[in-house]
């Protein structure tokens, strides 16, 4: 049973990492990266490493996504100032 | 532009000097001749042997742990007696065995991880912090729902983070996830109210004090059990909150350190600063 | 006796929760624009998840305190997050479904936008 769930999760990870690489918008890349982290934390949970899963979910899917979004916001602000 | 680049190079140079110093510190600490400092390999094997084999050989009475008529296969190997409600060493004492390895046998490694995180945070702060702050012109004032909701949710999230790192030796989790959870709660506070800024000096002092506490706990082990980051507390009954020796203490220090560091990163990134973009 | 009643109550709660989760998923597929989808995805899934969690707590006794805590936390955070998503997307100019008749938010937000845009 769990192998099928894990297979679905792996396929989702592959698809979202492809989105993260090939997407034109940076914001969608960041969100796809957050999805990758979420899937990886699920995989860690399936592999009986709940410690690593919690860490990955808190840092990878939560904090680093937020920090990337903030950094993107700052960079965009700089770009618009440049154009002016 | 002309004034900005040397500043950046200066900062990067200072950062690399700090990195080299810290690496040198670690090398000096680990590669010193035996008898002078902390020998990591010796520590692991010696502690393990001391704790397991010697206690086992002390209480070895041949035939005591076997039914009548059954003889042990080998008499030269020590058989550890199993006593319930008492734990002989830290590895048996922690309900979450992973933490007993991460904090005890590989405690030095954990100290290194914390230092790496500190380096990353200081790099971010060197690059971004300290610029003149701009008065924000409100484009989007957060709504009242966000304001009240984040205030209520922050207390719950803070409590959950503290729970994670206080129960690090019992349940999955530990200092790093607990600190990250606390930092996400603080991120929620930033989103909930405009112009929120925590006390920077307080954060820095908190972070440094918890880092010092980590080293002091290690040094207590060094002076009482003659090896750095050795357990000096009773291990208690497995599964209790007050068990597993100093793992809980170390994880409290790590959790507070990681939480305040990541909160400082979020603060530095999110606080609007006036910058000259080249 | 009491155990049986509580168990049946848990089964009923889980069924209600699953039904509303299904309705939420259906709404996300069928409704026309973001705000309608958000409503379906928030209201029904909040009820669904809370009912499912409480039902599981009633079915497995040891988990009741945890499930109550999870339910309270979801009740606090889920509506807030969807509120902020809706607000942000309205401000970012996501187009409404043309059949949305009284756009009550429009006047208030117009004022705020005029204030904010002189930066």
PDB file of N, CA and C in Angstrom, chain A residues 45 48-60 62-79 81-82, chain B residues 96 98-99 128 134 136 164 168 171-174 176-177 179-181 183-184 187 194 262 265-266 268-275 277-278:
ATOM      1  N   UNK A  45       9.130  10.634   5.842  1.00  0.00           N
ATOM      2  CA  UNK A  45       8.226  10.005   6.811  1.00  0.00           C
ATOM      3  C   UNK A  45       7.972   8.556   6.443  1.00  0.00           C
ATOM      4  N   UNK A  48      10.603   6.162   7.566  1.00  0.00           N
ATOM      5  CA  UNK A  48      10.735   6.026   9.017  1.00  0.00           C
ATOM      6  C   UNK A  48      11.791   6.941   9.596  1.00  0.00           C
ATOM      7  N   UNK A  49      11.858   8.172   9.072  1.00  0.00           N
ATOM      8  CA  UNK A  49      12.742   9.162   9.680  1.00  0.00           C
ATOM      9  C   UNK A  49      11.925  10.393  10.034  1.00  0.00           C
ATOM     10  N   UNK A  50      11.072  10.293  11.056  1.00  0.00           N
ATOM     11  CA  UNK A  50      10.189  11.420  11.356  1.00  0.00           C
ATOM     12  C   UNK A  50      10.940  12.680  11.778  1.00  0.00           C
ATOM     13  N   UNK A  51      12.124  12.505  12.373  1.00  0.00           N
ATOM     14  CA  UNK A  51      12.907  13.683  12.767  1.00  0.00           C
ATOM     15  C   UNK A  51      13.220  14.548  11.554  1.00  0.00           C
ATOM     16  N   UNK A  52      13.781  13.874  10.536  1.00  0.00           N
ATOM     17  CA  UNK A  52      14.173  14.586   9.328  1.00  0.00           C
ATOM     18  C   UNK A  52      12.936  15.131   8.627  1.00  0.00           C
ATOM     19  N   UNK A  53      11.837  14.375   8.692  1.00  0.00           N
ATOM     20  CA  UNK A  53      10.615  14.824   8.025  1.00  0.00           C
ATOM     21  C   UNK A  53      10.114  16.115   8.634  1.00  0.00           C
ATOM     22  N   UNK A  54      10.113  16.179   9.984  1.00  0.00           N
ATOM     23  CA  UNK A  54       9.657  17.407  10.642  1.00  0.00           C
ATOM     24  C   UNK A  54      10.556  18.570  10.266  1.00  0.00           C
ATOM     25  N   UNK A  55      11.865  18.325  10.285  1.00  0.00           N
ATOM     26  CA  UNK A  55      12.787  19.414   9.961  1.00  0.00           C
ATOM     27  C   UNK A  55      12.584  19.893   8.532  1.00  0.00           C
ATOM     28  N   UNK A  56      12.434  18.938   7.616  1.00  0.00           N
ATOM     29  CA  UNK A  56      12.265  19.307   6.213  1.00  0.00           C
ATOM     30  C   UNK A  56      10.962  20.087   6.015  1.00  0.00           C
ATOM     31  N   UNK A  57       9.892  19.646   6.692  1.00  0.00           N
ATOM     32  CA  UNK A  57       8.618  20.336   6.511  1.00  0.00           C
ATOM     33  C   UNK A  57       8.675  21.734   7.089  1.00  0.00           C
ATOM     34  N   UNK A  58       9.364  21.887   8.234  1.00  0.00           N
ATOM     35  CA  UNK A  58       9.378  23.211   8.871  1.00  0.00           C
ATOM     36  C   UNK A  58      10.300  24.159   8.128  1.00  0.00           C
ATOM     37  N   UNK A  59      11.461  23.678   7.724  1.00  0.00           N
ATOM     38  CA  UNK A  59      12.435  24.572   7.102  1.00  0.00           C
ATOM     39  C   UNK A  59      12.223  24.641   5.600  1.00  0.00           C
ATOM     40  N   UNK A  60      12.174  23.472   4.934  1.00  0.00           N
ATOM     41  CA  UNK A  60      12.103  23.493   3.483  1.00  0.00           C
ATOM     42  C   UNK A  60      10.797  24.035   2.960  1.00  0.00           C
ATOM     43  N   UNK A  62       8.304  25.481   4.795  1.00  0.00           N
ATOM     44  CA  UNK A  62       7.768  26.673   5.433  1.00  0.00           C
ATOM     45  C   UNK A  62       8.668  27.875   5.305  1.00  0.00           C
ATOM     46  N   UNK A  63       9.797  27.820   6.013  1.00  0.00           N
ATOM     47  CA  UNK A  63      10.605  29.040   6.159  1.00  0.00           C
ATOM     48  C   UNK A  63      11.307  29.445   4.876  1.00  0.00           C
ATOM     49  N   UNK A  64      11.932  28.458   4.200  1.00  0.00           N
ATOM     50  CA  UNK A  64      12.770  28.861   3.074  1.00  0.00           C
ATOM     51  C   UNK A  64      11.908  29.367   1.915  1.00  0.00           C
ATOM     52  N   UNK A  65      10.701  28.802   1.776  1.00  0.00           N
ATOM     53  CA  UNK A  65       9.806  29.335   0.749  1.00  0.00           C
ATOM     54  C   UNK A  65       9.471  30.790   1.041  1.00  0.00           C
ATOM     55  N   UNK A  66       9.153  31.066   2.304  1.00  0.00           N
ATOM     56  CA  UNK A  66       8.817  32.443   2.670  1.00  0.00           C
ATOM     57  C   UNK A  66      10.003  33.365   2.440  1.00  0.00           C
ATOM     58  N   UNK A  67      11.197  32.888   2.783  1.00  0.00           N
ATOM     59  CA  UNK A  67      12.371  33.752   2.627  1.00  0.00           C
ATOM     60  C   UNK A  67      12.663  33.987   1.151  1.00  0.00           C
ATOM     61  N   UNK A  68      12.441  32.966   0.311  1.00  0.00           N
ATOM     62  CA  UNK A  68      12.625  33.156  -1.134  1.00  0.00           C
ATOM     63  C   UNK A  68      11.639  34.183  -1.671  1.00  0.00           C
ATOM     64  N   UNK A  69      10.380  34.083  -1.196  1.00  0.00           N
ATOM     65  CA  UNK A  69       9.378  35.042  -1.684  1.00  0.00           C
ATOM     66  C   UNK A  69       9.759  36.458  -1.287  1.00  0.00           C
ATOM     67  N   UNK A  70      10.241  36.616  -0.026  1.00  0.00           N
ATOM     68  CA  UNK A  70      10.638  37.953   0.422  1.00  0.00           C
ATOM     69  C   UNK A  70      11.803  38.468  -0.420  1.00  0.00           C
ATOM     70  N   UNK A  71      12.769  37.572  -0.695  1.00  0.00           N
ATOM     71  CA  UNK A  71      13.929  37.988  -1.494  1.00  0.00           C
ATOM     72  C   UNK A  71      13.497  38.385  -2.897  1.00  0.00           C
ATOM     73  N   UNK A  72      12.543  37.619  -3.454  1.00  0.00           N
ATOM     74  CA  UNK A  72      12.041  37.955  -4.793  1.00  0.00           C
ATOM     75  C   UNK A  72      11.395  39.328  -4.791  1.00  0.00           C
ATOM     76  N   UNK A  73      10.645  39.601  -3.713  1.00  0.00           N
ATOM     77  CA  UNK A  73       9.982  40.908  -3.598  1.00  0.00           C
ATOM     78  C   UNK A  73      11.029  42.025  -3.577  1.00  0.00           C
ATOM     79  N   UNK A  74      12.074  41.818  -2.791  1.00  0.00           N
ATOM     80  CA  UNK A  74      13.106  42.855  -2.709  1.00  0.00           C
ATOM     81  C   UNK A  74      13.794  43.060  -4.046  1.00  0.00           C
ATOM     82  N   UNK A  75      14.111  41.964  -4.728  1.00  0.00           N
ATOM     83  CA  UNK A  75      14.801  42.072  -6.013  1.00  0.00           C
ATOM     84  C   UNK A  75      13.925  42.798  -7.018  1.00  0.00           C
ATOM     85  N   UNK A  76      12.626  42.489  -7.024  1.00  0.00           N
ATOM     86  CA  UNK A  76      11.734  43.159  -7.965  1.00  0.00           C
ATOM     87  C   UNK A  76      11.653  44.634  -7.685  1.00  0.00           C
ATOM     88  N   UNK A  77      11.659  44.988  -6.382  1.00  0.00           N
ATOM     89  CA  UNK A  77      11.634  46.401  -6.029  1.00  0.00           C
ATOM     90  C   UNK A  77      12.857  47.101  -6.625  1.00  0.00           C
ATOM     91  N   UNK A  78      14.019  46.453  -6.534  1.00  0.00           N
ATOM     92  CA  UNK A  78      15.226  47.024  -7.113  1.00  0.00           C
ATOM     93  C   UNK A  78      15.102  47.198  -8.614  1.00  0.00           C
ATOM     94  N   UNK A  79      14.498  46.195  -9.277  1.00  0.00           N
ATOM     95  CA  UNK A  79      14.366  46.296 -10.727  1.00  0.00           C
ATOM     96  C   UNK A  79      13.516  47.488 -11.126  1.00  0.00           C
ATOM     97  N   UNK A  81      13.049  50.186  -9.496  1.00  0.00           N
ATOM     98  CA  UNK A  81      13.791  51.424  -9.249  1.00  0.00           C
ATOM     99  C   UNK A  81      14.788  51.680 -10.375  1.00  0.00           C
ATOM    100  N   UNK A  82      15.350  50.594 -10.883  1.00  0.00           N
ATOM    101  CA  UNK A  82      16.291  50.733 -11.980  1.00  0.00           C
ATOM    102  C   UNK A  82      15.640  51.358 -13.197  1.00  0.00           C
TER     103      UNK A  82
ATOM    104  N   UNK B  96      13.923   8.463  22.196  1.00  0.00           N
ATOM    105  CA  UNK B  96      14.192   8.719  20.796  1.00  0.00           C
ATOM    106  C   UNK B  96      15.688   8.495  20.573  1.00  0.00           C
ATOM    107  N   UNK B  98      17.607   8.403  18.116  1.00  0.00           N
ATOM    108  CA  UNK B  98      18.335   9.270  17.194  1.00  0.00           C
ATOM    109  C   UNK B  98      18.990  10.426  17.947  1.00  0.00           C
ATOM    110  N   UNK B  99      18.268  10.994  18.918  1.00  0.00           N
ATOM    111  CA  UNK B  99      18.827  12.138  19.626  1.00  0.00           C
ATOM    112  C   UNK B  99      20.015  11.713  20.469  1.00  0.00           C
ATOM    113  N   UNK B 128      22.821  42.577   4.561  1.00  0.00           N
ATOM    114  CA  UNK B 128      21.554  43.306   4.471  1.00  0.00           C
ATOM    115  C   UNK B 128      21.283  44.246   5.632  1.00  0.00           C
ATOM    116  N   UNK B 134      13.762  52.921   5.875  1.00  0.00           N
ATOM    117  CA  UNK B 134      12.876  53.851   5.202  1.00  0.00           C
ATOM    118  C   UNK B 134      11.534  53.846   5.909  1.00  0.00           C
ATOM    119  N   UNK B 136       7.913  53.410   5.941  1.00  0.00           N
ATOM    120  CA  UNK B 136       7.070  52.691   4.997  1.00  0.00           C
ATOM    121  C   UNK B 136       5.863  53.517   4.614  1.00  0.00           C
ATOM    122  N   UNK B 164       8.276  20.925  21.004  1.00  0.00           N
ATOM    123  CA  UNK B 164       9.115  20.069  20.158  1.00  0.00           C
ATOM    124  C   UNK B 164      10.508  19.973  20.726  1.00  0.00           C
ATOM    125  N   UNK B 168      12.513  16.679  22.892  1.00  0.00           N
ATOM    126  CA  UNK B 168      13.348  16.145  21.824  1.00  0.00           C
ATOM    127  C   UNK B 168      13.819  14.736  22.092  1.00  0.00           C
ATOM    128  N   UNK B 171      10.085  12.374  21.710  1.00  0.00           N
ATOM    129  CA  UNK B 171       9.336  12.282  20.467  1.00  0.00           C
ATOM    130  C   UNK B 171      10.216  12.763  19.327  1.00  0.00           C
ATOM    131  N   UNK B 172       9.867  12.441  18.105  1.00  0.00           N
ATOM    132  CA  UNK B 172      10.646  12.956  16.986  1.00  0.00           C
ATOM    133  C   UNK B 172      10.687  14.470  17.000  1.00  0.00           C
ATOM    134  N   UNK B 173      11.822  14.992  16.617  1.00  0.00           N
ATOM    135  CA  UNK B 173      11.962  16.444  16.667  1.00  0.00           C
ATOM    136  C   UNK B 173      13.256  16.774  17.344  1.00  0.00           C
ATOM    137  N   UNK B 174      13.340  17.971  17.852  1.00  0.00           N
ATOM    138  CA  UNK B 174      14.565  18.382  18.510  1.00  0.00           C
ATOM    139  C   UNK B 174      14.767  19.861  18.341  1.00  0.00           C
ATOM    140  N   UNK B 176      16.481  21.775  16.132  1.00  0.00           N
ATOM    141  CA  UNK B 176      16.391  22.466  14.846  1.00  0.00           C
ATOM    142  C   UNK B 176      14.951  22.645  14.382  1.00  0.00           C
ATOM    143  N   UNK B 177      14.118  21.596  14.341  1.00  0.00           N
ATOM    144  CA  UNK B 177      12.738  21.826  13.928  1.00  0.00           C
ATOM    145  C   UNK B 177      11.988  22.745  14.871  1.00  0.00           C
ATOM    146  N   UNK B 179      13.162  25.230  16.651  1.00  0.00           N
ATOM    147  CA  UNK B 179      13.545  26.608  16.356  1.00  0.00           C
ATOM    148  C   UNK B 179      12.923  27.102  15.070  1.00  0.00           C
ATOM    149  N   UNK B 180      12.852  26.215  14.058  1.00  0.00           N
ATOM    150  CA  UNK B 180      12.255  26.633  12.786  1.00  0.00           C
ATOM    151  C   UNK B 180      10.776  26.928  12.957  1.00  0.00           C
ATOM    152  N   UNK B 181      10.097  26.127  13.787  1.00  0.00           N
ATOM    153  CA  UNK B 181       8.672  26.369  14.016  1.00  0.00           C
ATOM    154  C   UNK B 181       8.468  27.718  14.694  1.00  0.00           C
ATOM    155  N   UNK B 183      10.431  30.272  14.517  1.00  0.00           N
ATOM    156  CA  UNK B 183      10.712  31.342  13.560  1.00  0.00           C
ATOM    157  C   UNK B 183       9.555  31.534  12.593  1.00  0.00           C
ATOM    158  N   UNK B 184       8.861  30.426  12.223  1.00  0.00           N
ATOM    159  CA  UNK B 184       7.709  30.628  11.338  1.00  0.00           C
ATOM    160  C   UNK B 184       6.593  31.365  12.058  1.00  0.00           C
ATOM    161  N   UNK B 187       7.461  34.861  11.783  1.00  0.00           N
ATOM    162  CA  UNK B 187       7.153  35.317  10.424  1.00  0.00           C
ATOM    163  C   UNK B 187       5.678  35.672  10.294  1.00  0.00           C
ATOM    164  N   UNK B 194       1.903  45.569  10.362  1.00  0.00           N
ATOM    165  CA  UNK B 194       2.883  46.332   9.628  1.00  0.00           C
ATOM    166  C   UNK B 194       3.784  47.059  10.613  1.00  0.00           C
ATOM    167  N   UNK B 262      16.950  32.245  13.139  1.00  0.00           N
ATOM    168  CA  UNK B 262      16.085  32.296  11.958  1.00  0.00           C
ATOM    169  C   UNK B 262      15.140  33.489  12.038  1.00  0.00           C
ATOM    170  N   UNK B 265      17.021  36.290  10.735  1.00  0.00           N
ATOM    171  CA  UNK B 265      17.086  36.270   9.268  1.00  0.00           C
ATOM    172  C   UNK B 265      15.807  36.836   8.665  1.00  0.00           C
ATOM    173  N   UNK B 266      14.663  36.347   9.170  1.00  0.00           N
ATOM    174  CA  UNK B 266      13.384  36.822   8.654  1.00  0.00           C
ATOM    175  C   UNK B 266      13.261  38.321   8.861  1.00  0.00           C
ATOM    176  N   UNK B 268      15.684  40.515   9.175  1.00  0.00           N
ATOM    177  CA  UNK B 268      16.582  41.263   8.297  1.00  0.00           C
ATOM    178  C   UNK B 268      16.066  41.290   6.868  1.00  0.00           C
ATOM    179  N   UNK B 269      15.500  40.163   6.433  1.00  0.00           N
ATOM    180  CA  UNK B 269      15.037  40.130   5.052  1.00  0.00           C
ATOM    181  C   UNK B 269      13.796  40.987   4.862  1.00  0.00           C
ATOM    182  N   UNK B 270      12.912  40.995   5.854  1.00  0.00           N
ATOM    183  CA  UNK B 270      11.592  41.577   5.626  1.00  0.00           C
ATOM    184  C   UNK B 270      11.568  43.060   5.942  1.00  0.00           C
ATOM    185  N   UNK B 271      12.493  43.512   6.777  1.00  0.00           N
ATOM    186  CA  UNK B 271      12.472  44.915   7.132  1.00  0.00           C
ATOM    187  C   UNK B 271      12.901  45.745   5.925  1.00  0.00           C
ATOM    188  N   UNK B 272      12.084  46.720   5.615  1.00  0.00           N
ATOM    189  CA  UNK B 272      12.336  47.467   4.399  1.00  0.00           C
ATOM    190  C   UNK B 272      13.503  48.422   4.631  1.00  0.00           C
ATOM    191  N   UNK B 273      14.486  48.310   3.783  1.00  0.00           N
ATOM    192  CA  UNK B 273      15.628  49.205   3.929  1.00  0.00           C
ATOM    193  C   UNK B 273      15.828  49.953   2.627  1.00  0.00           C
ATOM    194  N   UNK B 274      16.348  51.140   2.775  1.00  0.00           N
ATOM    195  CA  UNK B 274      16.602  51.920   1.577  1.00  0.00           C
ATOM    196  C   UNK B 274      17.964  51.545   1.056  1.00  0.00           C
ATOM    197  N   UNK B 275      17.978  51.038  -0.146  1.00  0.00           N
ATOM    198  CA  UNK B 275      19.239  50.605  -0.692  1.00  0.00           C
ATOM    199  C   UNK B 275      19.437  51.198  -2.063  1.00  0.00           C
ATOM    200  N   UNK B 277      20.400  50.331  -5.501  1.00  0.00           N
ATOM    201  CA  UNK B 277      20.592  49.133  -6.308  1.00  0.00           C
ATOM    202  C   UNK B 277      21.513  49.465  -7.467  1.00  0.00           C
ATOM    203  N   UNK B 278      22.735  49.576  -7.199  1.00  0.00           N
ATOM    204  CA  UNK B 278      23.856  49.828  -8.118  1.00  0.00           C
ATOM    205  C   UNK B 278      23.642  50.948  -9.131  1.00  0.00           C
TER     206      UNK B 278
END
